[in-house]
PDB file of C-alpha atoms in Angstrom:
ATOM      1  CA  UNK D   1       5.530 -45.464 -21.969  1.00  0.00           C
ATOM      2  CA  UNK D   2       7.769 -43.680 -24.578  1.00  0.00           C
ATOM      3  CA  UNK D   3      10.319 -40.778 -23.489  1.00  0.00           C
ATOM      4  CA  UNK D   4       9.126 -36.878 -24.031  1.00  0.00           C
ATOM      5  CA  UNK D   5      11.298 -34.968 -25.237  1.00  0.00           C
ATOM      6  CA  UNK D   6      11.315 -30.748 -25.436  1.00  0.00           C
ATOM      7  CA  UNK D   7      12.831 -28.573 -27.741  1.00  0.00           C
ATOM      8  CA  UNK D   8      13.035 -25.136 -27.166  1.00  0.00           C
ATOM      9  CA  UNK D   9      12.157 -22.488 -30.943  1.00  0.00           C
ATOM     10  CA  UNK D  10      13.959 -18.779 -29.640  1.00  0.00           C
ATOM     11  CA  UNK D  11      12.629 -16.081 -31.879  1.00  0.00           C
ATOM     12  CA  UNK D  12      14.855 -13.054 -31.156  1.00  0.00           C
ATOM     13  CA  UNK D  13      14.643  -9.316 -31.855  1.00  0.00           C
ATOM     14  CA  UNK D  14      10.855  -9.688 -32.308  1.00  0.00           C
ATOM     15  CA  UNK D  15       8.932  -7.451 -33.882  1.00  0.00           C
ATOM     16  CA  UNK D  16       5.035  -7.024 -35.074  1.00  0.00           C
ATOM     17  CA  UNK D  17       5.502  -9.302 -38.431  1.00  0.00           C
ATOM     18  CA  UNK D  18       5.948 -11.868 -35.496  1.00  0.00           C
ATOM     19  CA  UNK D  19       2.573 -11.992 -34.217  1.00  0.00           C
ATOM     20  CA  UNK D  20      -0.106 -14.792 -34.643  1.00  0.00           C
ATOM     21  CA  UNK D  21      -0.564 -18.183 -33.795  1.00  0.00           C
ATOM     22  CA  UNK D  22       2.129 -21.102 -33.702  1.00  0.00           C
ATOM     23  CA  UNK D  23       1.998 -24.575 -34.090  1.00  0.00           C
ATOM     24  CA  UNK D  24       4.509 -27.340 -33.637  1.00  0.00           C
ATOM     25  CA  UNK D  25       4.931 -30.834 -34.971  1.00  0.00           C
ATOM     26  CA  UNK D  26       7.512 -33.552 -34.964  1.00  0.00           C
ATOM     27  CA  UNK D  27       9.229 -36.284 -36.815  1.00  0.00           C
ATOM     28  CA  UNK D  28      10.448 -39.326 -34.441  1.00  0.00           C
ATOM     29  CA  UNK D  29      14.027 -40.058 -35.652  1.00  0.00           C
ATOM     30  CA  UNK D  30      13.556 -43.817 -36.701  1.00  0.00           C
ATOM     31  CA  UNK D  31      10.528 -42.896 -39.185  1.00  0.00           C
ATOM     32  CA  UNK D  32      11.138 -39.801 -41.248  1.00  0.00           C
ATOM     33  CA  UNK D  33       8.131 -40.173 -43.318  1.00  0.00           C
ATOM     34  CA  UNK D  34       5.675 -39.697 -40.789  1.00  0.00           C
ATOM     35  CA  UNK D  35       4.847 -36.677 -39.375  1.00  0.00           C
ATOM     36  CA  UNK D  36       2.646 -36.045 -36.118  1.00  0.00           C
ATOM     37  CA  UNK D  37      -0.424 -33.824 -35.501  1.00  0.00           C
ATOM     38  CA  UNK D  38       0.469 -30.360 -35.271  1.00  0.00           C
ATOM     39  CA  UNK D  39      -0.228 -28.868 -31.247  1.00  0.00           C
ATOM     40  CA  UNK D  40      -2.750 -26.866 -30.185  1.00  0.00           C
ATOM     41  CA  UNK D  41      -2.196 -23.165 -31.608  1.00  0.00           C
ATOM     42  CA  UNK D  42      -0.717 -20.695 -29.236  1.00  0.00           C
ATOM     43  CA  UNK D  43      -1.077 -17.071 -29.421  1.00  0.00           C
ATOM     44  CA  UNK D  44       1.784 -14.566 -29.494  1.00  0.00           C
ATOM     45  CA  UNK D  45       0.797 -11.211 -28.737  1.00  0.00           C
ATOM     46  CA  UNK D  46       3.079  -8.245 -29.822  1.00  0.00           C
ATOM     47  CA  UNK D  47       3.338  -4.984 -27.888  1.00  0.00           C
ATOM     48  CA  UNK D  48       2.201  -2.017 -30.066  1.00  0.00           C
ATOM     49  CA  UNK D  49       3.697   1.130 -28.915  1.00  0.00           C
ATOM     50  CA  UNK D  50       1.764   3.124 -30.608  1.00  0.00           C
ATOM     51  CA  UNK D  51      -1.778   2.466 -28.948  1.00  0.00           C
ATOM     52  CA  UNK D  52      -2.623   4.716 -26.243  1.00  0.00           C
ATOM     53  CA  UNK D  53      -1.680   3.257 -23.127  1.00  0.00           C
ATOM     54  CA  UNK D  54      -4.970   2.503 -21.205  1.00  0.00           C
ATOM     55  CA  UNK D  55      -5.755   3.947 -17.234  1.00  0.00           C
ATOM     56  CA  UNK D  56      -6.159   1.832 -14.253  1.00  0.00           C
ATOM     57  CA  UNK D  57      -9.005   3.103 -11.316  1.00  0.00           C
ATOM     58  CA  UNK D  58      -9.824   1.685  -7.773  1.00  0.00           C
ATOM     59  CA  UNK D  59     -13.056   1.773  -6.485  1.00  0.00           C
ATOM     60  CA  UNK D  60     -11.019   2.325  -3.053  1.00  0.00           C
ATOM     61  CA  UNK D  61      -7.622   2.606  -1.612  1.00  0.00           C
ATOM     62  CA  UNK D  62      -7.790   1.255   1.276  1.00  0.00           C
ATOM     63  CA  UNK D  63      -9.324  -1.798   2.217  1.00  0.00           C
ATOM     64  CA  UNK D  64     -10.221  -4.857   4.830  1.00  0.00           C
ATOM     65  CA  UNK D  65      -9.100  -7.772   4.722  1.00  0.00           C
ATOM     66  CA  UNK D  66     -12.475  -9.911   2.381  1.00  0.00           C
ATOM     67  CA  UNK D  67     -13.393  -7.063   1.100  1.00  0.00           C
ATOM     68  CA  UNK D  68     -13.914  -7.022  -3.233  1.00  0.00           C
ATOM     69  CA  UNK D  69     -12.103  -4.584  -4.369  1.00  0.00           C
ATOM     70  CA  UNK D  70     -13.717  -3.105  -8.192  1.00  0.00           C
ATOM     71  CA  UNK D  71     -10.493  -1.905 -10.970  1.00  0.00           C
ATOM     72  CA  UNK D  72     -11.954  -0.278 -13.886  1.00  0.00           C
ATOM     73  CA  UNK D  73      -9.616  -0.694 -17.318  1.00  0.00           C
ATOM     74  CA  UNK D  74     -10.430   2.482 -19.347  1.00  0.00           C
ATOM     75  CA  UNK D  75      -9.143   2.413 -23.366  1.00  0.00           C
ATOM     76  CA  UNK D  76      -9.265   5.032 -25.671  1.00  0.00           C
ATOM     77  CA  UNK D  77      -9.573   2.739 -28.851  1.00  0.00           C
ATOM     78  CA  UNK D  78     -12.714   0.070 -28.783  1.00  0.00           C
ATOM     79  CA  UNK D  79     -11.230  -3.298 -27.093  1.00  0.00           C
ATOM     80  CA  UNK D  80     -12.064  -6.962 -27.465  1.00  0.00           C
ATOM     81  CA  UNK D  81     -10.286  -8.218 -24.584  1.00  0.00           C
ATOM     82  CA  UNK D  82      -8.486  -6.962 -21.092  1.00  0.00           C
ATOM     83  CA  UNK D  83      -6.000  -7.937 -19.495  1.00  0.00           C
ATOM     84  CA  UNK D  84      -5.273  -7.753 -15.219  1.00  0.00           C
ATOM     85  CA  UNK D  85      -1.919  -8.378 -14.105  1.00  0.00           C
ATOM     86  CA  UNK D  86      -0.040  -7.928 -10.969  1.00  0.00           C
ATOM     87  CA  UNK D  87       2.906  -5.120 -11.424  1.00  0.00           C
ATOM     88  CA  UNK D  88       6.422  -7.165 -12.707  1.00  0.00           C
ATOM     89  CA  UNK D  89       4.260 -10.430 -13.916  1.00  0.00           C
ATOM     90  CA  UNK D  90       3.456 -11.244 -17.356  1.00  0.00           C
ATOM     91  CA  UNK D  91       1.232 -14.099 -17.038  1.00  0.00           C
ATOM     92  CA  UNK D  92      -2.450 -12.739 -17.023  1.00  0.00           C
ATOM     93  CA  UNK D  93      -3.904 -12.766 -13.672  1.00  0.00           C
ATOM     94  CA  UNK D  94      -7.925 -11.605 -15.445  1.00  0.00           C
ATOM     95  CA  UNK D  95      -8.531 -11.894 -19.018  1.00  0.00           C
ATOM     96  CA  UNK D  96     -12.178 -10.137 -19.660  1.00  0.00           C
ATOM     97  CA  UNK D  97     -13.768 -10.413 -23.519  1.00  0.00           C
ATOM     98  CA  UNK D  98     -16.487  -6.953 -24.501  1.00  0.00           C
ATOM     99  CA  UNK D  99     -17.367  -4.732 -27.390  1.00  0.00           C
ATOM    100  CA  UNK D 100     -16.603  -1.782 -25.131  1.00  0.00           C
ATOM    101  CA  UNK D 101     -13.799   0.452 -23.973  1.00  0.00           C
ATOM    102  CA  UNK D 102     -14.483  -0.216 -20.065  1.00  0.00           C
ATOM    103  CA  UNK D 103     -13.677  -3.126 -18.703  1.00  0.00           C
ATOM    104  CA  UNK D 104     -13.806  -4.004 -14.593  1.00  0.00           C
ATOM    105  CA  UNK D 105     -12.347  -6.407 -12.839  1.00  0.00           C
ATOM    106  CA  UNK D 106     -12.606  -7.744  -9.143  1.00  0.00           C
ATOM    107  CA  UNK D 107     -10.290  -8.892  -6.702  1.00  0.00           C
ATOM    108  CA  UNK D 108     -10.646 -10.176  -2.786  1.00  0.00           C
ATOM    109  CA  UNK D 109      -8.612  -8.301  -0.772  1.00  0.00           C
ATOM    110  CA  UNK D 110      -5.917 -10.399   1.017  1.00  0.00           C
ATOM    111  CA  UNK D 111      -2.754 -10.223   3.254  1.00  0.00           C
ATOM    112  CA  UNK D 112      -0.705 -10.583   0.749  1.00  0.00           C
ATOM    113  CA  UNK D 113       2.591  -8.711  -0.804  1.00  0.00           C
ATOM    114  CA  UNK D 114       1.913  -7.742  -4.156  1.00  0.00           C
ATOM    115  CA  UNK D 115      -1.132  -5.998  -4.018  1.00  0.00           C
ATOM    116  CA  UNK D 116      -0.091  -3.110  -7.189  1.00  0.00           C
ATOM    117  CA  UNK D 117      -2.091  -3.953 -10.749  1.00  0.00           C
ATOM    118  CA  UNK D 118      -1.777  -2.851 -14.420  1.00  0.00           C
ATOM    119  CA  UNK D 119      -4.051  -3.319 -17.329  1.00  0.00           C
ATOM    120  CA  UNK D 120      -3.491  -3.719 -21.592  1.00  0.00           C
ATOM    121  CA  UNK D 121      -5.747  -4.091 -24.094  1.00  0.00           C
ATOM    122  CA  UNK D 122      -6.142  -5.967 -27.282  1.00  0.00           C
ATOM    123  CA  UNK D 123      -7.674  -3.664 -30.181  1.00  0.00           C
ATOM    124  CA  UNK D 124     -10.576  -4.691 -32.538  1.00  0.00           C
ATOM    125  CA  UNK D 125      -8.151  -3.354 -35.508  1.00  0.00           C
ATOM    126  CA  UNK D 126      -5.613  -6.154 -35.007  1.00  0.00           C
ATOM    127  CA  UNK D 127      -6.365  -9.120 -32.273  1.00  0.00           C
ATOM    128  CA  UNK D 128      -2.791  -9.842 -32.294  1.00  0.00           C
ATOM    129  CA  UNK D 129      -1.320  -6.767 -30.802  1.00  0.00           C
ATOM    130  CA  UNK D 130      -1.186  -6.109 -27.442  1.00  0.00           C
ATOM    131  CA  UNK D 131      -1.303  -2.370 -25.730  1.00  0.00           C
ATOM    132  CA  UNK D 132       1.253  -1.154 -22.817  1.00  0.00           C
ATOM    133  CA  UNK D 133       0.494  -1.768 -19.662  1.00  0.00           C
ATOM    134  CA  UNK D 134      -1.543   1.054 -17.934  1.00  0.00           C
ATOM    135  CA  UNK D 135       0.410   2.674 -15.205  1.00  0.00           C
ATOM    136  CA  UNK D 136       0.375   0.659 -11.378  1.00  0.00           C
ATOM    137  CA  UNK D 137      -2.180   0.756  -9.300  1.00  0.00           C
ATOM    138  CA  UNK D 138      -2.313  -0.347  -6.070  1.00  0.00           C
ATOM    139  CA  UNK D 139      -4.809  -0.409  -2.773  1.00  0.00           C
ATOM    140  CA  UNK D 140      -3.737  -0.999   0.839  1.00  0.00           C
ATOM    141  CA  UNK D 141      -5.179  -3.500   3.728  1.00  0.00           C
ATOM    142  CA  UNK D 142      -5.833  -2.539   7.089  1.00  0.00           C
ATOM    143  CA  UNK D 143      -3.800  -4.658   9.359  1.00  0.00           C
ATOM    144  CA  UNK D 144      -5.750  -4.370  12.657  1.00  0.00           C
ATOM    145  CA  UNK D 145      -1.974  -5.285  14.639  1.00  0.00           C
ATOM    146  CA  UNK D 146      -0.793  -1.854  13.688  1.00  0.00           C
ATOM    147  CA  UNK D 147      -1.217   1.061  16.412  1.00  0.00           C
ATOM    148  CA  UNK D 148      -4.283   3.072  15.960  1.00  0.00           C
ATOM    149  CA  UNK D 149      -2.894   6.692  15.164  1.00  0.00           C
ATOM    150  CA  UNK D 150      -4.301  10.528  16.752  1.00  0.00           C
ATOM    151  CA  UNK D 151      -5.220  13.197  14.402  1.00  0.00           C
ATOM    152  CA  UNK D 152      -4.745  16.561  15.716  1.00  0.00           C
ATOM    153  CA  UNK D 153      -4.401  20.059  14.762  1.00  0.00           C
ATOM    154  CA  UNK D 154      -2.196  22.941  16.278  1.00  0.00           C
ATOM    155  CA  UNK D 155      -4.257  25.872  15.870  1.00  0.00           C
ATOM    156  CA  UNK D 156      -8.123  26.039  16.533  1.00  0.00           C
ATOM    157  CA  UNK D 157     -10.629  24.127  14.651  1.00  0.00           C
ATOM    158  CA  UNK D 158     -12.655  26.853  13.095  1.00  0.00           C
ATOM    159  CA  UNK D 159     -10.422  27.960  10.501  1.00  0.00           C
ATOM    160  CA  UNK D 160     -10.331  31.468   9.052  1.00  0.00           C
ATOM    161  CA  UNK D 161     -11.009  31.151   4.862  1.00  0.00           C
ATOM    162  CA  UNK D 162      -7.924  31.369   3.085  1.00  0.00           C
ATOM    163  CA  UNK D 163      -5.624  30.534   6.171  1.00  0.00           C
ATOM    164  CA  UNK D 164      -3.360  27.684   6.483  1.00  0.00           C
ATOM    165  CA  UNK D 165      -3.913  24.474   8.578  1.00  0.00           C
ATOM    166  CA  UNK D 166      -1.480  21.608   9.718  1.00  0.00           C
ATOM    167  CA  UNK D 167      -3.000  18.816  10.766  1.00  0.00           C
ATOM    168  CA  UNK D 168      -0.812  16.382  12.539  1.00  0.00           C
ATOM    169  CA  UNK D 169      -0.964  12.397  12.615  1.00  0.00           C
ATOM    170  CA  UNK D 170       0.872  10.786  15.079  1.00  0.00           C
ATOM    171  CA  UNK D 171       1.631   6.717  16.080  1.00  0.00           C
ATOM    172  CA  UNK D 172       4.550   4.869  18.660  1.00  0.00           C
ATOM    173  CA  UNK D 173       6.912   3.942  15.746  1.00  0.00           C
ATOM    174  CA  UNK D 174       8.472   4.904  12.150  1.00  0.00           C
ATOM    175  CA  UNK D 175       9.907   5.875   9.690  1.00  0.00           C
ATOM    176  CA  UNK D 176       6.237   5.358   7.433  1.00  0.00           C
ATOM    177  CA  UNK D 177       3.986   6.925   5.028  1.00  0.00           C
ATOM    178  CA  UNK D 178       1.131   8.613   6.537  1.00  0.00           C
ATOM    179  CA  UNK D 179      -2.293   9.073   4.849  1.00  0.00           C
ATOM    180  CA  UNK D 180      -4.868  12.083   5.466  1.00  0.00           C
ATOM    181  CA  UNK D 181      -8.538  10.942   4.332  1.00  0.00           C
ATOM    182  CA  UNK D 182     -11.886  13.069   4.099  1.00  0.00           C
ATOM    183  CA  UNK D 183     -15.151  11.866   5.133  1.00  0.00           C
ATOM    184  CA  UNK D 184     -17.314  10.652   1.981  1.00  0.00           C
ATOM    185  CA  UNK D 185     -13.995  10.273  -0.267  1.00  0.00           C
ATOM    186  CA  UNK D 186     -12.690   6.991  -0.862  1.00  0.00           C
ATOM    187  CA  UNK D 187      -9.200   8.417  -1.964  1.00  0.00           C
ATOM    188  CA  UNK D 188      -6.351   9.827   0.504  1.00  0.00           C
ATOM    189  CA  UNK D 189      -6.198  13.652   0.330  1.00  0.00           C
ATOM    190  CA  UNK D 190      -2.531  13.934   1.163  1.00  0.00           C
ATOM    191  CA  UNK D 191       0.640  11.546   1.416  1.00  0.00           C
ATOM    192  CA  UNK D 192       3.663  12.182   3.462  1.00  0.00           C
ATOM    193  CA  UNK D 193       6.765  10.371   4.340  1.00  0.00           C
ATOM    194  CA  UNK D 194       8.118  10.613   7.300  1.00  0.00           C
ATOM    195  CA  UNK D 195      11.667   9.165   9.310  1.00  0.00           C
ATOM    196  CA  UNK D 196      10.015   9.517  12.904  1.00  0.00           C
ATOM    197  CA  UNK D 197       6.568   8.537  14.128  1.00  0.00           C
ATOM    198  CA  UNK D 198       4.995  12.177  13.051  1.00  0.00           C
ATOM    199  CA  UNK D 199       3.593  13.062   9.825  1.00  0.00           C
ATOM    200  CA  UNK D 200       2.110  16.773   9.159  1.00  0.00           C
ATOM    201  CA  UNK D 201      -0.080  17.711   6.319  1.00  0.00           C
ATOM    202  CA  UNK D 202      -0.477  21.244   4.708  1.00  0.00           C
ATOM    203  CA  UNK D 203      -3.926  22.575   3.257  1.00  0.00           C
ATOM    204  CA  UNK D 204      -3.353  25.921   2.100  1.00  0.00           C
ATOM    205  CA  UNK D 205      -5.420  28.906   1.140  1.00  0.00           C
ATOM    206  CA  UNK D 206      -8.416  26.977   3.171  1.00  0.00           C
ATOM    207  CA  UNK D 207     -12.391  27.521   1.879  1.00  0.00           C
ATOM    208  CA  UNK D 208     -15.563  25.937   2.418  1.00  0.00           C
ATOM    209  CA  UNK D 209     -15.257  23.086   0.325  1.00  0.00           C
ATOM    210  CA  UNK D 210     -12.080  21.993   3.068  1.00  0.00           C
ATOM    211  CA  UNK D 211     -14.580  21.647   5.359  1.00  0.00           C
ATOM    212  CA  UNK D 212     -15.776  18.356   7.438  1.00  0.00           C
ATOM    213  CA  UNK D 213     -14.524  15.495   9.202  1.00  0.00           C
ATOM    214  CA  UNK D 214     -10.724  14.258   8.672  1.00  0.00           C
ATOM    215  CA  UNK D 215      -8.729  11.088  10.082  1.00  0.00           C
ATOM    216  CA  UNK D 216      -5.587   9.852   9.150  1.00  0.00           C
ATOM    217  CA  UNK D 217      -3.422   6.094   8.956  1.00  0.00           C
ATOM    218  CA  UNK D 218      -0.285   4.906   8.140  1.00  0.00           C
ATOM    219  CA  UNK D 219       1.539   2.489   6.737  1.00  0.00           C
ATOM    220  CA  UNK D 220       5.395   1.284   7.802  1.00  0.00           C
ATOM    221  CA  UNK D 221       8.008   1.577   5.055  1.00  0.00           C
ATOM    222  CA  UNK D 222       9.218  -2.139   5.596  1.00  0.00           C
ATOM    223  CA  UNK D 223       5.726  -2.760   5.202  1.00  0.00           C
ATOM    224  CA  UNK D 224       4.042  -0.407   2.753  1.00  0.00           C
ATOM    225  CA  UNK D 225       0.974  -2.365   1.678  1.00  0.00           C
ATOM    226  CA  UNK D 226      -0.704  -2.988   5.226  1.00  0.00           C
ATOM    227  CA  UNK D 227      -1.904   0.143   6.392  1.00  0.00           C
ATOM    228  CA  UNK D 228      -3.407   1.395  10.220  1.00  0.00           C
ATOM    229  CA  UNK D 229      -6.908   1.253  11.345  1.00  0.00           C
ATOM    230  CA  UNK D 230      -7.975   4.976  10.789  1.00  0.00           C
ATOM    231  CA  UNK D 231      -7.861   7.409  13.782  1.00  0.00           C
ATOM    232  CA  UNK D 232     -10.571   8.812  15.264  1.00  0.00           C
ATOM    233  CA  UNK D 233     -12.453  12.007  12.865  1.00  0.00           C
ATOM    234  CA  UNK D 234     -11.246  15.952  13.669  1.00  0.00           C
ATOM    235  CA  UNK D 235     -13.610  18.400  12.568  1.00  0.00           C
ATOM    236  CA  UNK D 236     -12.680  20.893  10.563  1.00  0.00           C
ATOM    237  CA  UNK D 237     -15.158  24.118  10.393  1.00  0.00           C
ATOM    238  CA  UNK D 238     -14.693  27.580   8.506  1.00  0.00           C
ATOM    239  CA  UNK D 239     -15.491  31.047   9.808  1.00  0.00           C
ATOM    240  CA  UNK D 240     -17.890  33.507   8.167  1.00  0.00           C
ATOM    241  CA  UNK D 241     -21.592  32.956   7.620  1.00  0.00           C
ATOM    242  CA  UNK D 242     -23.393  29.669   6.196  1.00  0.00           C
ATOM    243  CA  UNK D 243     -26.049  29.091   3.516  1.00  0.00           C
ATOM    244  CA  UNK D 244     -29.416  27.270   4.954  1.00  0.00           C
ATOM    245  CA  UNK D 245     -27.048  24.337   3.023  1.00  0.00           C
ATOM    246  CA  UNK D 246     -23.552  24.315   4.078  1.00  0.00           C
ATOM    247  CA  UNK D 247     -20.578  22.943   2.153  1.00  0.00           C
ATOM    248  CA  UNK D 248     -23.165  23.791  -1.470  1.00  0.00           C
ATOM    249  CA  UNK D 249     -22.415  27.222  -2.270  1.00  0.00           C
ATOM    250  CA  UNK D 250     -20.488  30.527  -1.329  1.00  0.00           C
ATOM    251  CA  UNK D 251     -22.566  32.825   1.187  1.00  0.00           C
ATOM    252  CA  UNK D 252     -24.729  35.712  -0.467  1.00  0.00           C
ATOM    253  CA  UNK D 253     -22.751  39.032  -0.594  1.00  0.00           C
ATOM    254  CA  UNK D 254     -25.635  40.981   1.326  1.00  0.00           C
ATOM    255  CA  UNK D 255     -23.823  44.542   0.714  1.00  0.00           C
ATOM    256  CA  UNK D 256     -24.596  44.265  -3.262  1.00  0.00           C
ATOM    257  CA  UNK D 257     -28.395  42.448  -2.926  1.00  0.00           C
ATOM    258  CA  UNK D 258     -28.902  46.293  -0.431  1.00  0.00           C
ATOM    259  CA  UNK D 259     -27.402  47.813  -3.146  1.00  0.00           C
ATOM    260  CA  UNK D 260     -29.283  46.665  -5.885  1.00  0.00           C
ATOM    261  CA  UNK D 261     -32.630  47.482  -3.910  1.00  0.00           C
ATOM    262  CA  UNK D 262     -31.537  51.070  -3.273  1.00  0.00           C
ATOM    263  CA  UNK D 263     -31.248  50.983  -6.947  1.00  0.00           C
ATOM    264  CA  UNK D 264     -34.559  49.684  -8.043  1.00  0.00           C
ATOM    265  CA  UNK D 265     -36.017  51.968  -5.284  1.00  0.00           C
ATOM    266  CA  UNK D 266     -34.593  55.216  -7.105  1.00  0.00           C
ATOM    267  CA  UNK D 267     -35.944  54.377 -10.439  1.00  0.00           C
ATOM    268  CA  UNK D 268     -39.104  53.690  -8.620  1.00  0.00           C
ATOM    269  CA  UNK D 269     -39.499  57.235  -7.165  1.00  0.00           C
ATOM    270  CA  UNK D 270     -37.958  58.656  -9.870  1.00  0.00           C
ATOM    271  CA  UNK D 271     -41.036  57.449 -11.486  1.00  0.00           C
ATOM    272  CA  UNK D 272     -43.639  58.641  -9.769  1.00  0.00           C
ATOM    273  CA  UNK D 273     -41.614  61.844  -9.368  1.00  0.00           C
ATOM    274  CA  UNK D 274     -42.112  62.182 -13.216  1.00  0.00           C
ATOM    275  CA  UNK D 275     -46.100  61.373 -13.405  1.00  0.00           C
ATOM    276  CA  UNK D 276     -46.532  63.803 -10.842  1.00  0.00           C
ATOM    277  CA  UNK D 277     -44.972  66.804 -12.883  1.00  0.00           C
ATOM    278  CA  UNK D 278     -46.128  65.545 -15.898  1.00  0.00           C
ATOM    279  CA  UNK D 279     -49.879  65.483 -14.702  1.00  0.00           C
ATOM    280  CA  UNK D 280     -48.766  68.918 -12.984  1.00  0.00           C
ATOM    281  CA  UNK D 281     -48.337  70.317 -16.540  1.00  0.00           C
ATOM    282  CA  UNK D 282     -51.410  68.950 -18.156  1.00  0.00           C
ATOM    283  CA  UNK D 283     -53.438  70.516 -15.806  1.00  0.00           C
ATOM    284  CA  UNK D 284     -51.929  74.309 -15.715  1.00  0.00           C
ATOM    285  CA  UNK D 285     -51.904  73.616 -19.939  1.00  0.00           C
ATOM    286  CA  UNK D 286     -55.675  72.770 -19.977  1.00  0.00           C
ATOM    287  CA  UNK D 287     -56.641  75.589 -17.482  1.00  0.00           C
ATOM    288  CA  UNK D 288     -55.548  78.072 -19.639  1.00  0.00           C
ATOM    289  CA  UNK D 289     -57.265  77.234 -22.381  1.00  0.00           C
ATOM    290  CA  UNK D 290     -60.535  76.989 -21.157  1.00  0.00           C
ATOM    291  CA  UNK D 291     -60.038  80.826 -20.098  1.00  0.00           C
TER     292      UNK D 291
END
């Protein structure tokens, strides 16, 4: 069995007349004159600055543990291929081939500690450039050891529109970053930080579209990517009077519908007001003449 042997080509300062595929080839030192196959190509990929840098979406932020989570690559310029990889790594961890400018990917969600993603792109101008990475992206676990947390909120639960509401979310430990979530969105409406085991969330200038159910989790700074169990839903419900569909559209303003039929009234009587003393004057007119 012969001896390998590696050698090691740096190409420094590189730049996008670098791009392409290599090849190498060698010469054993006792026979010159003979040359050996060249290697399979391999494919150097230059970052181009000047594509747009493409945007990273989850299908949801928080997740159990099995569950697929969906992360949609979005491009501005048409794409033949897409790259997933975990934040800080350069190796590919998805590499996904379409005519489009969309590509999704899917992961299994797992206990694990890197759980933030980025996307590039390769253009159909120029397969050998490579696009920035999108920005990070990352979803959370539910880690069923952590303390379920209360949601609860200080002042009454039928709010007064345009008021101010702080809804509280509390657990037994901290410091941690505490998540307020809606019913029916899978996104967190609010993040806070907090150095105790309390984390309070503003919504200001409150309206109908505030309303419904709300429930909160958290996650422990020492362990930011495993997040609580969600607490138990508060409902949140706003004075004033409802449409027959609630949560669709404002209330009717009943003052100016009154107001506009006191107004289509008047024109109505004025009217008849008008035929009256016009058929008033027709007759006196045609009276006299007969005489």
């Amino acid at each position: 069995m012969g001896n390998s042997s590696t050698h090691t080509f740096p190409i420094t300062n590189i730049s996008l007349e670098d791009k392409g595929h290599y090849t190498c080839s060698y010469i054993c030192s006792g026979n010159s004159f003979f040359i050996s196959k060249h290697s399979a190509p391999l494919e150097l990929l230059v970052t181009d600055p000047s594509l747009p840098r493409p945007s990273l979406s989850l299908s949801s932020v928080i997740v159990s543990v099995g569950e697929t989570v969906s992360l949609q690559c979005n491009s501005q310029d048409r794409a033949v291929t897409f790259y997933l990889q975990k934040s800080g790594e350069t190796k590919p961890l998805q590499r996904l081939v379409t005519s489009r400018n969309t590509a999704t990917f899917t992961i299994i969600a797992e206990q694990e500690h890197n759980r933030s993603f980025a996307c590039s792109y390769r253009p159909s101008s120029d397969l050998f450039v490579i696009s920035e990475p999108s920005k990070p992206a990352e979803f959370l676990v539910i880690d069923r050891r952590l303390h379920t947390p209360t949601i609860s909120i200080v002042t009454s639960q039928l709010i007064a529109p345009g008021a101010q509401v702080n809804i509280t979310c509390t657990t037994n430990g901290g410091p941690a970053k505490f998540y307020l979530h809606k019913a029916g969105d899978p996104m967190p409406k609010q993040l806070v930080k907090a150095h105790n085991h309390v984390g309070i969330f503003s919504i200001g200038n409150i309206s109908r579209k505030d309303e419904g159910n709300y429930s909160c989790s958290y996650a422990c700074l020492d362990r930011p990517l495993l997040v609580s169990q969600p607490s138990n839903f508060l409902e949140l419900l706003i004075s004033g009077p409802h449409t027959s569909n609630p949560g669709t559209s404002e209330p009717p303003d009943y003052t100016l519908i009154n107001i506009i039929r006191f107004a289509i009234g008047s024109l109505i009587l004025f009217f008849l007001t008008y035929v009256i003393i016009r058929d008033q004057q027709l007759q006196r007119k045609h009276g006299l003449k007969v005489r």
